[in-house]
Amino acid sequence: MTPLIAPSVLSADFANLQRDIGMLNRSQADWIHFDVMDGQFVPNISMGVPVCEAVHRHAQKPLDVHLMIVEPEKYLEAFRKAGASIISVHVEACIHLHRTLEQIKKLGCRAGIAINPHTPVSALEEIVADADLVNVMSVNPGFGGQKLIPNTFDKVARLKELILRRRSPALIEIDGGVNQENAAALLAAGADVLVAGSFVFSAPDPEAVIASLKTAVRTREV
Ligand code: DX5
Ligand code: ZN
């Protein structure tokens, strides 16, 4: 199976967003990953609803919105109106996660759950069947350009088992530190979607990098 590639706008040139979105439109990217940070859930502030709306105006691919914010349920409708197709909320930020996923689906979006590196796969036992996507954070959220935490490989394999056992439709997305060296191993462990920020945007030819990630091979079916 070919992986889905979701380049992260966080590493784009914010003064040339239209140019960079144009590049993503021409590329083999499947989704456009949009990271929202509030300075509370994570120690950084990135972009919000108006920038999402601006990206959406130019994007020809689904916007995969990753909310790294407290009380995400307050902003679901705003991000839907700003063009989100997929919305992921953090399990660590949601007191009523089931209700929040239902709200996302009711808005017509695909509903994702993001989990921090220290959050065990078992935290998803009772909810994974209700998710369309699980975003496995492979770095501590808050910043682009970090190194992938090696425990991710085993964690993804355990998550894949849980998804199969619970008959969940969820895709597994890996977010943070993805590059050409680790892509094939992540896919072999069970990943379906690769987010890549700095690896794509720091390259001299970002389109070629996206194409190379797209052809990373899943060497073992889990
Ligand atoms: C990190 C964000 C990621 C980030 C990935 O908090 O959720 O989506 O953009 O960037 P890289 O690929 O540079 O690690
Ligand atoms: Zn992200």
XYZ file of C-alpha atoms and ligand atoms in Angstrom:
237
model
C 0.000 0.000 0.000
C 1.250 3.484 -0.854
C 1.507 5.795 2.153
C -0.283 9.116 2.355
C 2.099 12.064 2.642
C 1.088 15.121 4.652
C 3.687 17.907 4.507
C 3.475 20.259 7.485
C 2.931 23.942 6.733
C 4.683 24.728 10.042
C 7.997 24.572 8.187
C 6.811 26.588 5.169
C 7.912 30.167 4.523
C 5.085 32.122 6.160
C 5.896 35.176 4.048
C 5.457 33.056 0.915
C 2.621 30.785 1.919
C 0.808 31.025 -1.406
C 3.982 29.958 -3.229
C 4.555 27.045 -0.848
C 0.916 25.877 -1.037
C 1.242 26.015 -4.837
C 4.254 23.700 -4.578
C 2.227 21.274 -2.412
C -0.621 21.374 -4.953
C 1.761 20.366 -7.746
C 3.484 17.716 -5.620
C 2.427 14.174 -4.750
C 1.343 15.307 -1.280
C -2.012 13.824 -0.296
C -2.952 16.105 2.596
C -1.683 19.410 3.931
C -0.878 19.158 7.646
C -1.722 22.322 9.603
C -0.322 22.626 13.142
C -2.157 24.812 15.630
C -0.338 25.638 18.905
C -1.683 27.789 21.715
C 1.283 28.355 24.054
C -0.575 26.395 26.766
C -0.873 22.800 25.656
C 2.546 23.149 24.052
C 5.314 25.686 24.769
C 4.945 27.456 21.422
C 2.412 29.491 19.439
C 2.003 28.844 15.716
C -1.028 29.799 13.666
C -4.784 29.854 14.017
C -8.098 30.132 12.208
C -7.365 33.076 9.834
C -4.170 31.454 8.514
C -6.009 28.147 8.078
C -8.642 29.984 6.061
C -5.937 31.622 3.920
C -4.202 28.291 3.277
C -7.531 26.723 2.373
C -8.204 29.429 -0.216
C -5.188 28.185 -2.201
C -5.014 24.513 -1.230
C -6.252 21.850 -3.633
C -5.746 19.069 -1.083
C -7.511 18.230 2.185
C -6.385 20.189 5.237
C -5.320 17.923 8.096
C -5.629 20.179 11.135
C -3.701 19.129 14.244
C -4.931 21.004 17.299
C -2.234 21.224 19.972
C -4.445 23.362 22.154
C -6.367 23.130 25.409
C -10.164 22.936 25.161
C -10.089 22.125 21.431
C -13.861 21.566 21.442
C -14.322 25.357 21.529
C -12.699 25.819 18.111
C -13.904 22.845 16.049
C -16.577 24.743 14.169
C -14.223 27.638 13.425
C -11.639 25.309 11.904
C -14.315 23.477 9.940
C -15.445 26.815 8.503
C -11.791 27.649 7.785
C -11.560 24.559 5.569
C -10.448 21.646 7.750
C -11.231 18.174 6.337
C -9.592 16.238 9.152
C -9.349 17.516 12.720
C -7.176 15.835 15.352
C -7.401 16.621 19.042
C -5.048 15.440 21.767
C -6.233 12.728 24.117
C -4.330 14.602 26.860
C -6.381 17.768 26.203
C -9.868 16.240 26.137
C -11.904 15.406 29.225
C -14.790 14.105 27.090
C -12.922 12.733 24.101
C -15.807 10.625 22.786
C -18.088 13.660 22.728
C -15.408 15.744 20.993
C -14.907 13.106 18.271
C -18.655 13.012 17.712
C -18.693 16.811 17.372
C -15.934 16.665 14.759
C -17.823 14.032 12.736
C -21.077 15.964 13.017
C -19.311 18.917 11.401
C -18.515 16.670 8.433
C -14.809 16.194 9.199
C -12.783 13.066 9.776
C -11.977 12.767 13.476
C -8.442 12.161 14.677
C -6.879 11.509 18.077
C -3.299 12.656 18.679
C -1.192 11.057 21.420
C 1.951 12.426 23.020
C 5.106 10.262 23.149
C 4.530 9.267 26.806
C 0.864 8.361 26.376
C 0.450 4.583 26.195
C -1.401 2.917 23.340
C -3.663 1.391 25.997
C -5.150 4.867 26.614
C -6.959 4.388 23.285
C -8.458 0.981 24.125
C -12.058 2.210 24.558
C -12.020 4.985 21.955
C -9.972 3.818 18.979
C -13.007 2.314 17.220
C -14.525 5.813 17.086
C -11.514 7.456 15.449
C -10.776 7.887 11.746
C -7.124 8.669 12.459
C -4.579 8.301 15.253
C -1.737 10.806 15.149
C 1.219 9.226 16.947
C 3.474 12.062 18.027
C 7.001 10.864 17.375
C 8.493 13.974 18.997
C 7.255 16.103 21.878
C 4.775 18.447 20.206
C 5.572 22.132 19.925
C 8.373 22.435 17.421
C 9.363 21.270 13.966
C 12.823 19.926 13.217
C 13.204 17.511 16.136
C 14.567 13.968 16.067
C 12.130 11.042 16.009
C 11.898 9.194 19.353
C 12.962 5.555 18.695
C 10.189 4.043 20.875
C 7.796 5.142 18.096
C 8.473 2.040 15.993
C 7.292 -0.426 18.681
C 4.473 1.877 19.671
C 3.122 1.974 16.119
C 3.206 -1.818 15.919
C 1.246 -2.044 19.204
C -1.245 0.520 17.968
C -1.727 -1.410 14.731
C -2.574 -4.517 16.772
C -5.092 -2.563 18.834
C -6.706 -1.105 15.699
C -7.095 -4.554 14.159
C -8.365 -6.112 17.391
C -10.932 -3.340 17.913
C -11.873 -3.336 14.213
C -11.166 0.388 14.077
C -11.126 2.191 10.717
C -8.366 4.492 11.990
C -5.341 5.314 9.900
C -2.036 5.666 11.741
C -0.272 8.986 11.179
C 3.297 9.670 12.309
C 4.116 13.240 13.235
C 7.629 14.509 13.934
C 11.121 13.787 12.720
C 10.022 11.777 9.676
C 12.657 11.514 6.960
C 13.901 9.213 4.217
C 15.910 7.119 6.710
C 12.994 6.165 8.966
C 10.009 6.258 6.573
C 10.174 2.639 5.397
C 10.544 1.300 8.957
C 7.562 3.365 10.111
C 5.449 1.990 7.272
C 6.644 -1.530 8.038
C 5.488 -1.064 11.644
C 2.004 -0.124 10.423
C 1.965 3.598 9.621
C -0.394 4.842 6.901
C 0.248 8.603 6.856
C 3.604 10.365 7.146
C 3.734 14.002 8.241
C 6.953 15.771 7.295
C 7.802 19.403 7.919
C 11.461 20.361 8.022
C 12.551 17.381 5.918
C 10.360 18.647 3.059
C 10.726 22.403 3.351
C 14.458 22.554 4.091
C 15.235 20.543 0.949
C 16.402 22.289 -2.231
C 13.713 20.378 -4.134
C 10.727 19.817 -1.813
C 8.622 18.213 -4.548
C 11.284 15.550 -5.103
C 11.440 14.866 -1.353
C 7.663 14.390 -1.227
C 7.901 12.017 -4.199
C 10.649 10.023 -2.478
C 8.588 9.667 0.722
C 5.644 8.550 -1.384
C 7.669 5.650 -2.734
C 9.024 4.554 0.670
C 8.215 0.882 0.790
C 6.141 -0.966 3.341
C 8.411 -3.954 3.833
C 6.229 -5.974 6.168
C 2.440 -6.188 6.369
C 1.368 -6.187 10.011
C 5.205 19.197 15.939
C 4.177 19.225 14.857
C 4.612 18.584 13.606
C 5.790 19.260 12.943
C 6.609 18.191 12.297
O 4.684 19.657 17.133
O 2.981 18.578 15.260
O 3.543 18.432 12.665
O 5.436 20.200 11.971
O 7.760 18.782 11.848
P 9.076 17.941 11.518
O 8.716 17.040 10.368
O 10.049 18.994 11.147
O 9.455 17.177 12.741
Zn 1.395 18.060 13.650
